[in-house]
XYZ file of C-alpha atoms in Angstrom:
637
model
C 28.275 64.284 -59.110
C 25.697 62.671 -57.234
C 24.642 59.343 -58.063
C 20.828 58.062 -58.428
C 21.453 55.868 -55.018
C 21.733 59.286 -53.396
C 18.239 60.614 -54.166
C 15.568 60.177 -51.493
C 12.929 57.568 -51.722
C 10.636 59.632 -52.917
C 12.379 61.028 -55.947
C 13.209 57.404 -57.155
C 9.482 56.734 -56.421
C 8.329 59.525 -58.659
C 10.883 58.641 -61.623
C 8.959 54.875 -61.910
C 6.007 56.528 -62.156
C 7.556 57.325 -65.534
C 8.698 53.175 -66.114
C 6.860 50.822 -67.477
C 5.542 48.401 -65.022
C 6.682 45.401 -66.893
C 10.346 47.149 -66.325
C 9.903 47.568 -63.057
C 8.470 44.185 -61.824
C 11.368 42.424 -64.209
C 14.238 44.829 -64.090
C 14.025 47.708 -61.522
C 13.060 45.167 -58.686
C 16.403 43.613 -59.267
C 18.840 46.446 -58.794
C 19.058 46.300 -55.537
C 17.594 45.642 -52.206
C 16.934 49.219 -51.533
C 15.182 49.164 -55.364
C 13.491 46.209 -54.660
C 12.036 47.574 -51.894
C 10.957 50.944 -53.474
C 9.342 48.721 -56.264
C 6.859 47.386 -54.120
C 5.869 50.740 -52.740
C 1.458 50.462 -52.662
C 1.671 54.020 -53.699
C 3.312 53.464 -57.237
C 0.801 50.217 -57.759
C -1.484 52.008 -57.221
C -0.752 54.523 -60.228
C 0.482 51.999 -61.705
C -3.528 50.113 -61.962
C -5.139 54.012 -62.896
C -2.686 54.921 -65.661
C -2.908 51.413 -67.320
C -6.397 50.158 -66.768
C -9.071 52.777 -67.432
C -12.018 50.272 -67.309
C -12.634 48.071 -64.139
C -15.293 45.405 -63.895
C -17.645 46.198 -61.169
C -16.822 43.394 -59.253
C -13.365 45.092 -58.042
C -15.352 47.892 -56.269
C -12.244 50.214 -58.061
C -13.341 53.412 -57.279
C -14.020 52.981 -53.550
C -10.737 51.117 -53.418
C -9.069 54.565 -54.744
C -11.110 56.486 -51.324
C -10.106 53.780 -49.140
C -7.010 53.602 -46.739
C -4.164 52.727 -48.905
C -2.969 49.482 -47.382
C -6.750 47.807 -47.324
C -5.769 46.711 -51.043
C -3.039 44.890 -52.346
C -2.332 47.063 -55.407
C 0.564 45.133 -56.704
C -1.783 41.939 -57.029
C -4.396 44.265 -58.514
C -2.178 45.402 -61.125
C -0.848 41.659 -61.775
C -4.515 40.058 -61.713
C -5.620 42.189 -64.613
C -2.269 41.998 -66.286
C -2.751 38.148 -66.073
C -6.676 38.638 -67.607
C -5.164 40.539 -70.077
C -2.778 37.696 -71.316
C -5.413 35.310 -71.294
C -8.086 37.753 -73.122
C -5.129 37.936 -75.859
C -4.660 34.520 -76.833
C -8.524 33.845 -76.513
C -8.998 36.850 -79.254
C -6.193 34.962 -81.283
C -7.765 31.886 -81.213
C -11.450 33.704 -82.301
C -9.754 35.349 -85.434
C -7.902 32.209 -86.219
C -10.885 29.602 -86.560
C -14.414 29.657 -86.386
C -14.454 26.590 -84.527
C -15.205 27.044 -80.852
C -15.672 31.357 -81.580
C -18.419 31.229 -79.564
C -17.533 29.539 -76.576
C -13.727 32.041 -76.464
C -15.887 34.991 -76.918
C -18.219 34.037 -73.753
C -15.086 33.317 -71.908
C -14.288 36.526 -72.314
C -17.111 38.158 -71.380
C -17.596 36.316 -68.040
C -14.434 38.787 -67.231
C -16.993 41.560 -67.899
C -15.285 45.118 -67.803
C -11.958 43.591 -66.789
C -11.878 42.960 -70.701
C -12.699 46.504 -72.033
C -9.464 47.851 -72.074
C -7.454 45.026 -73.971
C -10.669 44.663 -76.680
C -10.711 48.510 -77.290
C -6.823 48.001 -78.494
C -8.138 45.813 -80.752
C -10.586 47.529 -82.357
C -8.235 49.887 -82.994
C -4.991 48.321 -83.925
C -3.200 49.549 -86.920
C -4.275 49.201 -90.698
C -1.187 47.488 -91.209
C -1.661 44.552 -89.411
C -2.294 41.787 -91.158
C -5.976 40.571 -90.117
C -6.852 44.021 -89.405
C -10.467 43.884 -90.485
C -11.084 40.420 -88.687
C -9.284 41.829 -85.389
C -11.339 44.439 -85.697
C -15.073 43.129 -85.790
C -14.631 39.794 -83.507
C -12.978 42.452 -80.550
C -15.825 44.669 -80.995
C -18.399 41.921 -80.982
C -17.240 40.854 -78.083
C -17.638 43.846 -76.784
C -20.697 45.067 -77.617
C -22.022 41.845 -75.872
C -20.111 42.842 -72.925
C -22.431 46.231 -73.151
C -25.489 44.406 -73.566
C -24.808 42.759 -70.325
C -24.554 45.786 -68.458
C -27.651 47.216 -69.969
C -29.238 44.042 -69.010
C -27.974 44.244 -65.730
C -29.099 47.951 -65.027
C -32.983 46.652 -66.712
C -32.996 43.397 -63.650
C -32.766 46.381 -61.154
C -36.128 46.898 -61.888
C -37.597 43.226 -61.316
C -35.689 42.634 -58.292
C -37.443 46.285 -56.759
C -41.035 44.704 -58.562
C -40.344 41.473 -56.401
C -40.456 43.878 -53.389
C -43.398 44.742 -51.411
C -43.795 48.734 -51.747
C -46.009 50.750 -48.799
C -47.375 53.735 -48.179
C -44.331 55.505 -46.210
C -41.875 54.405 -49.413
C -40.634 57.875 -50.951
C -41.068 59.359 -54.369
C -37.938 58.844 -55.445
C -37.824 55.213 -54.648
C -41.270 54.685 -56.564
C -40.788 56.459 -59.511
C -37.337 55.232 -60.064
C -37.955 51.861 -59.812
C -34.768 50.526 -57.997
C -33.163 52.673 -61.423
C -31.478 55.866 -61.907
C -33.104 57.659 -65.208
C -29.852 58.175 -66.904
C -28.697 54.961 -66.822
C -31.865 52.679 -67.316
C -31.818 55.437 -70.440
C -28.116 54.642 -71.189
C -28.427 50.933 -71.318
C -29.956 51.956 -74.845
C -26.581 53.185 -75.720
C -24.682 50.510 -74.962
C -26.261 48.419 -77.423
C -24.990 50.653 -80.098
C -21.654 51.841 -78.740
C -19.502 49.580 -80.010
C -15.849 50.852 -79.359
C -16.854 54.412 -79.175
C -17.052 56.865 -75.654
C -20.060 57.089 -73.811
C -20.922 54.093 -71.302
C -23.241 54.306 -68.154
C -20.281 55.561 -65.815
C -19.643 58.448 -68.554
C -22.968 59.460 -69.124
C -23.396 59.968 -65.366
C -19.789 61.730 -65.079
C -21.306 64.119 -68.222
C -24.411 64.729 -66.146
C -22.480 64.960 -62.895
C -20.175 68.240 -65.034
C -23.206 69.637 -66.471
C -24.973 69.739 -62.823
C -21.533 71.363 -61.603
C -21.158 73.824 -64.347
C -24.641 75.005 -63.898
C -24.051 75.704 -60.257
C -20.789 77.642 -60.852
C -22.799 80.005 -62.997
C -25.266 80.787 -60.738
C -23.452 81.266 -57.137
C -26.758 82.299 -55.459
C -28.968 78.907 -56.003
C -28.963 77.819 -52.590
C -30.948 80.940 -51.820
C -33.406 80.455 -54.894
C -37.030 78.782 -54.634
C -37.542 75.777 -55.944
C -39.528 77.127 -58.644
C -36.774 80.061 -59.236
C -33.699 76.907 -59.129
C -36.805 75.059 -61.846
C -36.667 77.733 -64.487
C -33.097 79.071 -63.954
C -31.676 75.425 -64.964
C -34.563 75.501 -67.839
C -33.156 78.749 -69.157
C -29.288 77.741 -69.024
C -29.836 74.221 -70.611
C -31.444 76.053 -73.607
C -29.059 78.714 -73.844
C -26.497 75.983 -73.880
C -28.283 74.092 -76.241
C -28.575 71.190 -74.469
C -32.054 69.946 -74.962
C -34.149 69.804 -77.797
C -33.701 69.720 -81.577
C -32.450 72.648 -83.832
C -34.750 73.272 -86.786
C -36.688 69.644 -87.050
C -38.151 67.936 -89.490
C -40.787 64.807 -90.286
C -37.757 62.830 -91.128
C -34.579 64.441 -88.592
C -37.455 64.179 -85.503
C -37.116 60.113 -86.083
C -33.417 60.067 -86.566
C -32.147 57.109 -84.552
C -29.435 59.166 -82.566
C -32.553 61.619 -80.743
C -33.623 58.313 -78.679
C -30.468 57.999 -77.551
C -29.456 59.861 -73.507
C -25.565 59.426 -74.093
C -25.690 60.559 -77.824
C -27.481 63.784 -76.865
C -24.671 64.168 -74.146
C -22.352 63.855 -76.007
C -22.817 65.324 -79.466
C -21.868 68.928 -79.596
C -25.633 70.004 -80.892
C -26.662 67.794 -78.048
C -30.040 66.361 -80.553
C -32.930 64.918 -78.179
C -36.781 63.950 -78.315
C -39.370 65.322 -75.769
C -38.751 62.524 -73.976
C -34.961 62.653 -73.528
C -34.965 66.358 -73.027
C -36.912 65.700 -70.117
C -34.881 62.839 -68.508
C -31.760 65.217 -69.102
C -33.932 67.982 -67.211
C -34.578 65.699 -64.234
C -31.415 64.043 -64.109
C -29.421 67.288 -63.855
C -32.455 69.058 -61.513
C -32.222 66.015 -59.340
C -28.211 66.633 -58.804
C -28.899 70.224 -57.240
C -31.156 69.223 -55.081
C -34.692 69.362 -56.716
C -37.224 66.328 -57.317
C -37.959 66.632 -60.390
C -39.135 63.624 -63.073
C -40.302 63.204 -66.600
C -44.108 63.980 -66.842
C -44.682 61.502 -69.996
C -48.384 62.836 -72.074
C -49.932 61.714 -75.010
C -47.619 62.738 -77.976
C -45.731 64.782 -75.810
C -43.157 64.303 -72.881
C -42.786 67.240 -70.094
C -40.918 67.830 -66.965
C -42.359 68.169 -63.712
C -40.328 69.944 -60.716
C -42.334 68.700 -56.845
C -41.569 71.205 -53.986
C -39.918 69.487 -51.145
C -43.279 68.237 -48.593
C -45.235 71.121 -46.835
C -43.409 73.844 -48.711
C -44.665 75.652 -52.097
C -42.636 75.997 -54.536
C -41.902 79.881 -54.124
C -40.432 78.584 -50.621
C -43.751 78.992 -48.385
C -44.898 76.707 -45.523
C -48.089 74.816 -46.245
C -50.899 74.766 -44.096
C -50.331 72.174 -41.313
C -53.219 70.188 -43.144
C -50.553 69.862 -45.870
C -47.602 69.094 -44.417
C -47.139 66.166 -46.362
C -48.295 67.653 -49.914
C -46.209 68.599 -52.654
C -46.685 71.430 -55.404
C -46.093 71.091 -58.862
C -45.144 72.946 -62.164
C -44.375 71.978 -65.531
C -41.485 72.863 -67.689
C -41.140 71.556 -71.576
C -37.254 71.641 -71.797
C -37.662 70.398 -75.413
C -39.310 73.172 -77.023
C -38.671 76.155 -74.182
C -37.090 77.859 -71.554
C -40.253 78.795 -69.642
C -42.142 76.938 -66.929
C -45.659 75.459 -68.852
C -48.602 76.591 -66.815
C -51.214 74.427 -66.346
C -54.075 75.952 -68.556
C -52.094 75.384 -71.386
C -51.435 71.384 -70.441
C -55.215 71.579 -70.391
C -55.829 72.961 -73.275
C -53.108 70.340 -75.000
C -55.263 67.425 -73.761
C -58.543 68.491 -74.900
C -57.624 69.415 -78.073
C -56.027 65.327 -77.817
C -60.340 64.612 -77.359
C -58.920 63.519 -73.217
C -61.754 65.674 -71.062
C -61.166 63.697 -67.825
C -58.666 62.004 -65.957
C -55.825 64.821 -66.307
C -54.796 64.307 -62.431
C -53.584 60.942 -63.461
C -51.654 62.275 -66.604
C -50.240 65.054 -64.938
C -48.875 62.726 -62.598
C -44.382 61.843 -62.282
C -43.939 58.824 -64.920
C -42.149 55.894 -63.415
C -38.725 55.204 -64.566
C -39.944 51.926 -66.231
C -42.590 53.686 -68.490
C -40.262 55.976 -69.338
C -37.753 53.325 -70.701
C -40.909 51.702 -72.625
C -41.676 54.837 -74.452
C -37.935 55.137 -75.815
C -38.311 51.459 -76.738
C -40.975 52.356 -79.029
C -39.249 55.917 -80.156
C -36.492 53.426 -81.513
C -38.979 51.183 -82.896
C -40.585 53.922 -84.780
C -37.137 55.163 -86.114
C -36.537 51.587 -87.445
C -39.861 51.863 -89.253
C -39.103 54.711 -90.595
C -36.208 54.183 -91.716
C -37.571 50.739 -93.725
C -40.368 52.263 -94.931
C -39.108 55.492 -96.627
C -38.954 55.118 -100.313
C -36.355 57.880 -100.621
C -32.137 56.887 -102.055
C -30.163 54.505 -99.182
C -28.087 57.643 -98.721
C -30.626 59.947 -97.845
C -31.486 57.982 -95.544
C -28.407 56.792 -93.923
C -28.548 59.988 -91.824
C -31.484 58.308 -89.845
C -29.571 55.270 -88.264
C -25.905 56.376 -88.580
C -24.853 57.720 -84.767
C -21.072 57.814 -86.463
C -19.574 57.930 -89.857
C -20.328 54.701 -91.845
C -21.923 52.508 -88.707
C -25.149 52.618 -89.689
C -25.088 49.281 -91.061
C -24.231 47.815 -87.398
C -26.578 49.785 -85.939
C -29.532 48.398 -87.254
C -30.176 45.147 -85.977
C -28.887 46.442 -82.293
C -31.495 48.793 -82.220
C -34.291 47.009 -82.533
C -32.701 44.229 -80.179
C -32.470 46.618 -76.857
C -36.108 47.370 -77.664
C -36.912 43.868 -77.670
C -34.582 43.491 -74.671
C -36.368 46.522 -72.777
C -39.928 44.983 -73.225
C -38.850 42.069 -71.656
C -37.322 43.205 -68.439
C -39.229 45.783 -68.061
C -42.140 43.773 -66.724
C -42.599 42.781 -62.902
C -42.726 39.074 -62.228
C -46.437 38.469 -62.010
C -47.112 34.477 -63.182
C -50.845 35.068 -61.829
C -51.385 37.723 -64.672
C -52.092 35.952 -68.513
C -52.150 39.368 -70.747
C -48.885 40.330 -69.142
C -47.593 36.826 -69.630
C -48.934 36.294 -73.208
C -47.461 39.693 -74.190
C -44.049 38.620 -72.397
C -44.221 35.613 -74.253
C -44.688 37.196 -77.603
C -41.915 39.074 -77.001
C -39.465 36.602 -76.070
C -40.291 34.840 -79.296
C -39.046 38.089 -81.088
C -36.001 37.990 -78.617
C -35.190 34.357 -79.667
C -35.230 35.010 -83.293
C -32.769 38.044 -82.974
C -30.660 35.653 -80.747
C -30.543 33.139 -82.941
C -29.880 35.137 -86.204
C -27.775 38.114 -85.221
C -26.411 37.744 -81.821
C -25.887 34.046 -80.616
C -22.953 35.283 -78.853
C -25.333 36.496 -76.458
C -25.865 32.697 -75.377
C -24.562 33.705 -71.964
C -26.832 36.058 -71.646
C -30.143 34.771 -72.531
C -29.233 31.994 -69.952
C -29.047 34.133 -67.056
C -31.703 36.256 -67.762
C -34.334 35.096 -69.960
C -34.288 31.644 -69.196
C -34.898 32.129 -65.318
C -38.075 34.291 -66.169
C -39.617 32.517 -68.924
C -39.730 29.588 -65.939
C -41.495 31.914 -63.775
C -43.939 33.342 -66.801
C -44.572 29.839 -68.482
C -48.042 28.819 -66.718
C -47.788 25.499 -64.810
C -50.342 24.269 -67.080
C -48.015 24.362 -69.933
C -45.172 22.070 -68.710
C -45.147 18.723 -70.084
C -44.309 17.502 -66.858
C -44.178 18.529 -63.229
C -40.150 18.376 -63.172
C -39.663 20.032 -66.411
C -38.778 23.524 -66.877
C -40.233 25.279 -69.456
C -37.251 27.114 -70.284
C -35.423 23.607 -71.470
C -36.407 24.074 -75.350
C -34.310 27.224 -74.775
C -31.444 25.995 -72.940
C -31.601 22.474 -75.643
C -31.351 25.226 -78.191
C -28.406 26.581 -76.839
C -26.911 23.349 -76.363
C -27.450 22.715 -80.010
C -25.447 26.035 -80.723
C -22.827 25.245 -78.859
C -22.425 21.907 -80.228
C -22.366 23.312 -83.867
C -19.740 25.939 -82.320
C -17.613 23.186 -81.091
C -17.523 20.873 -85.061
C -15.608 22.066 -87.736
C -17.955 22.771 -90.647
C -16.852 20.363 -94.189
C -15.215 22.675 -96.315
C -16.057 23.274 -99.999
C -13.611 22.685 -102.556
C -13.548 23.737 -106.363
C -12.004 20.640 -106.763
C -15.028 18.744 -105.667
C -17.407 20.384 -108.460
C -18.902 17.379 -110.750
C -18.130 18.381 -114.480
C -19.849 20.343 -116.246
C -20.950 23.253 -113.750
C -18.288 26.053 -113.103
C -18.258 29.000 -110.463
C -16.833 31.859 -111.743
C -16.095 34.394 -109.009
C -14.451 33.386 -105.483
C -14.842 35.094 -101.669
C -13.538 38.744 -101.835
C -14.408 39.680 -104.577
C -16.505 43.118 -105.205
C -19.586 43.290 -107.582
C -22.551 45.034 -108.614
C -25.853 43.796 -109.112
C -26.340 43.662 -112.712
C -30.564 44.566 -112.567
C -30.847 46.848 -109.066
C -27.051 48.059 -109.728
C -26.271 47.969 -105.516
C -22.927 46.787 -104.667
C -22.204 43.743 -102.490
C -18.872 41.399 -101.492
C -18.974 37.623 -102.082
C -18.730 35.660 -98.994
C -19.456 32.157 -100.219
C -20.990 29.862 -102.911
C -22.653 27.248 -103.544
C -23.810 24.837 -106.649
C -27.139 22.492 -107.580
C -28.655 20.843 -105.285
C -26.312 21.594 -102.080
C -26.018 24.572 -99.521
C -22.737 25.553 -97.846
C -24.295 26.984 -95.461
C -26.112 24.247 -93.704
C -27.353 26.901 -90.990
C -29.463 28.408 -93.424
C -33.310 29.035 -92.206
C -34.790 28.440 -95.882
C -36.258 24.624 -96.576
C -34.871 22.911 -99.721
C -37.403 24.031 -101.916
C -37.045 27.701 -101.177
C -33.379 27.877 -102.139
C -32.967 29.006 -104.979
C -30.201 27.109 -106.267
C -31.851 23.654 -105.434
C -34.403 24.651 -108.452
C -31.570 25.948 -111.470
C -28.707 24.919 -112.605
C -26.186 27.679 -111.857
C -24.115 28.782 -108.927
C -25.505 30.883 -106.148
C -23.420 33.145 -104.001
C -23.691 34.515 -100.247
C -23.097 37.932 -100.205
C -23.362 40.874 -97.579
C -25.051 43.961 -99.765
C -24.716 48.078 -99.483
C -28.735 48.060 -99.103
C -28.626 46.896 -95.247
C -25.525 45.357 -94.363
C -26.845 42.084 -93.776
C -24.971 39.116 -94.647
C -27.480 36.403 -95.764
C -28.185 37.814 -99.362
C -28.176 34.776 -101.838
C -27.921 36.686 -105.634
C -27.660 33.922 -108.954
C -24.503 34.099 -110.761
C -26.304 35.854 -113.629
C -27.003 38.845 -111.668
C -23.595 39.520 -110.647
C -20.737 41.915 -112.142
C -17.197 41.835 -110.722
C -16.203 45.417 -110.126
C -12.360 45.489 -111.009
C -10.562 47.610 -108.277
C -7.124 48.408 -107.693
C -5.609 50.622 -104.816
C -6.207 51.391 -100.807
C -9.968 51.418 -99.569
C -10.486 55.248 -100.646
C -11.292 53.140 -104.256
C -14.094 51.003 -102.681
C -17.868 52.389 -103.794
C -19.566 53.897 -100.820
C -22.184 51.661 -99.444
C -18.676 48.905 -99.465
C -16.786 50.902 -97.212
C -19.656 51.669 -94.672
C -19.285 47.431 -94.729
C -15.980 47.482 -93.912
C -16.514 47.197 -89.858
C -18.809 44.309 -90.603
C -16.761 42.711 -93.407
C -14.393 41.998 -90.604
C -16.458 38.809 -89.500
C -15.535 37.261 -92.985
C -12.417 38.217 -94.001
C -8.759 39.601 -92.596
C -8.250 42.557 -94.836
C -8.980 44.473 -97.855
C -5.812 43.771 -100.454
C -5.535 46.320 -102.915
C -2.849 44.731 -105.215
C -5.014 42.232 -105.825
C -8.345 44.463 -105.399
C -10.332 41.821 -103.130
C -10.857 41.013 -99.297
C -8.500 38.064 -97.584
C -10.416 35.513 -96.615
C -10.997 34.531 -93.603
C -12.957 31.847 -93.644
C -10.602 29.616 -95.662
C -11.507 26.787 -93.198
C -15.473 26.702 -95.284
C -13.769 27.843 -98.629
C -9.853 26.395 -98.612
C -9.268 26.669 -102.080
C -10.873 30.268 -102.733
């Protein structure tokens, strides 16, 4: 019978394709020389880095490395470098679910390894029910990685003021001008990443999703490199409606401002594929562009078009131009929103008067820069928000509005309204010379600030390389105290002060430490219902007369309530928006007695559940409250 050390190199090769790397590097290596030498084989690395890793930080340049020559990398070092990041990235997630103290400062370690840390953190947010902090686990991976998203979508927003910092001439192409040093899809997608949190759907996906759609739409139509440009324009109109692909089925006042319709990836991905005008269009152009059309959101007053450009000196049924008009374009106008035909211009017309707009239409009818376009979703999102606030109808009515998956609605919120904060802000060119732009810039960093501060300060990292470098160059000399001072320090002192608070242990409060005569009744974990407005909530902390446990709180000493009466007051995180700075008077609450898995939780309490994570380690249904986690502020609850 013939033995394993009689099968060719190759054979052995393709059976450790089936071993664990760790086996191989500690066990296989050491068979024998002929073994060892198999196990260092490039080739097997090499599989060995796509099988395990799915998500590579750009830096690596991964994907050419995969189309270079296969000696030009040293796969085996590859595969241990990230191996090693992953070890590291382990104990610093540890050490964040542990202790509060220095959270902040482990979490931007970890994101300084950018995508390197995606694959590792995803585990995490997904790790069994069983284990034991489960719930903690859960929220601190995916906070770190959702700030790991906002960097890209950060990152793919600077593209545009590094290409406003160039000088643009006359002989610069479309493409380059309208895009903005952006492609559509992505400066679309950074929106996205803000809410993706551990789901599918990045900037690399979205374009691989375009990139299928492009090639499926080719495949069914065999015969497009002999079509026009206008016959290729509505062709790829008709298909993307008859594949439902753009648009919204059946809308209404309230579905047309639904949260997920802003969103490029969403409409990608979800099988009724929901968009606005606006995104319809971008998903027109993007796909259009990829078979060799130039074709770009047209964005009008209350409504968003596309518009398809014949290639210079050709019309768009595929005639040459008068030599006069060599250089000129055609143009037509599709509206892949609301149908499968190409717009003619009468009817555009016709749209704009009845708007009161009589002149100026060769300026509106115009390609919309990439930039403008992002703007305009900013302020779709922004309206969804409002909406969403200002509706008088039942919470869950209208969940429906924010929720992009089942019960994340709650962590949805705050993001949203972030990335359009974060959108206004780069998507200005650097131009100190200009006031209104820098006043407005101003105003909006102020906005940014407070977010930062209040929801997101593990985005110090963040507003340091970004926001602090521009609001030096959109701060007016004028306004610096002195001629060496920066007038970005108040920001970066502020971040030193968060850092510093990051780095103390907070004093804990005891029971033990109550004066007589004053007695808090319920402890952290435990479930209630608002005795008067009858919403349910989870305790995260207390506090008595005349002292605050939580000494970051934004209120003065006369505005907290429980400096003024003589009861206990109690942090809690409510069904009504997820938020976790609610202070409710003993009086008002009533412990809701629960026994059993998380199936017996009320509603609005389980959509907290990914949230609840940043305050405690896991729901206990023998004893029907949440584990603490934050016995280092509460030891004795």
């Amino acid at each position: 019978m013939a033995s394993i050390n009689s099968l060719p190199d190759e054979i052995v090769h393709h059976i450790l394709l089936y071993v664990s790397p760790e086996e191989t590097l500690t066990k296989i290596a050491f068979l024998s020389k002929r073994f060892n030498r198999v196990a260092q084989e490039p080739l097997l690395w090499r599989a060995y880095c796509q099988d395990n890793f799915k998500y590579w930080d750009s830096r690596h340049g991964f994907k050419e490395r995969l189309k270079d020559n296969l000696h030009n990398t040293d796969w085996k070092s590859l595969f241990l470098l990230r191996l090693g990041r992953n070890a590291c990235i382990a104990r610093l997630v540890d050490g964040i679910v542990a202790s509060r103290v220095s959270r902040l400062q482990r979490i931007e370690q970890i994101c300084l390894y950018g995508y390197d840390a995606k694959d590792y953190l995803l585990s995490q947010c997904r790790v069994s029910d069983s284990v034991e902090d489960v719930l903690a686990r859960r929220y601190y991976s995916c906070s770190v990685l959702d700030s790991i998203h906002r960097s890209l979508a950060v990152e793919e927003w600077a593209k545009y003021q590094r290409y406003a910092a160039r000088h643009i001439d006359e002989d610069t192409p479309n493409s380059e001008r309208l895009n903005c040093g952006m492609r559509l899809e992505r400066a679309l997608g950074a929106f996205d990443m803000f809410m993706l949190h551990d789901n599918e759907g990045d900037l690399d996906e979205i374009t691989e999703l375009l990139d299928d759609i492009a090639a499926r739409f080719r495949s069914a139509h065999t015969s497009l490199d002999q079509m026009t440009t206008r016959q290729r324009a509505i062709a790829l109109g008709v298909w993307l409606h008859s594949n439902n692909m753009t648009g919204l089925s059946d809308p209404t006042e309230q579905t047309y401002r639904y949260l997920r319709n802003c969103l490029i990836g969403r409409a990608l991905r979800d099988e009724h594929h929901p968009s606005l005008p606006i995104i319809s269009s971008a998903i027109y152009s993007a796909v259009a562009s990829r078979l060799g059309m130039e074709a770009y959101p047209c964005a009008l007053p209350n409504h968003v078009h596309a518009t398809v450009l014949s290639p210079p000196g050709i019309s768009l049924d595929g005639h040459p131009l008068p030599e006069e008009e060599s250089q000129h374009q055609e143009n037509m106008f599709l509206d892949p929103y609301g149908s499968d035909e190409e717009v003619p211009l009468d009817y555009i017309y016709n749209f704009l008067s009845r708007l009161g707009i009589h002149a100026g239409h060769e300026n509106l009818l115009k390609p919309t820069a990439t930039d403008l376009i992002v703007m305009r979703t900013a302020q779709n999102i922004r309206a969804s928000f409002t909406s969403f606030r200002t509706n008088e109808r039942p919470l869950a009515q209208l969940i429906p509005m924010i929720e992009l998956n089942r019960g994340d609605w709650a962590r949805n919120l705050q993001p949203a309204l972030y990335s359009m904060i974060w959108a206004s802000i780069m998507m200005v060119p650097v131009l100190p010379e200009n006031d209104e732009i820098r006043w407005d810039w101003q105003q909006d960093v102020r906005d940014l600030l407070t977010y930062f501060y209040e929801y997101f300060p593990e985005d110090s990292w963040l507003i340091e390389k970004y926001v602090c470098p521009m609001y030096d160059t959109f701060a007016a000399p004028a306004r610096r105290q002195n001629d060496w001072e920066l007038p970005s320090k108040r920001v970066r002192n502020q971040i030193r002060e968060i850092r510093l608070l990051d780095a103390k242990a907070k004093e804990p409060r005891r029971r033990s430490d109550i004066a007589s005569g004053m007695d808090v009744k319920y402890r952290v974990g435990q479930v209630f219902k608002h005795r008067r407005y009858e919403y349910h909530g989870i305790i995260l902390g207390w506090a008595v007369e005349g002292s605050s446990a939580w000494d970051d709180n934004a209120m003065s000493t006369a505005q907290r309530p429980w400096s003024t009466y003589n009861q206990p007051y109690y942090r809690c995180m409510v069904g009504t928006d997820g938020s976790d700075n609610h202070v409710i008077a003993e009086e008002n609450i009533e412990i809701v007695e629960l026994r059993g898995g998380p199936d017996v939780l009320p509603p609005e309490i389980k959509d907290l559940m990914p949230m609840a994570g940043k305050f405690f380690k896991r729901w206990d249904g023998e004893r029907g409250v949440f584990v603490s986690n934050v016995k280092e502020l509460f030891p004795e609850d």
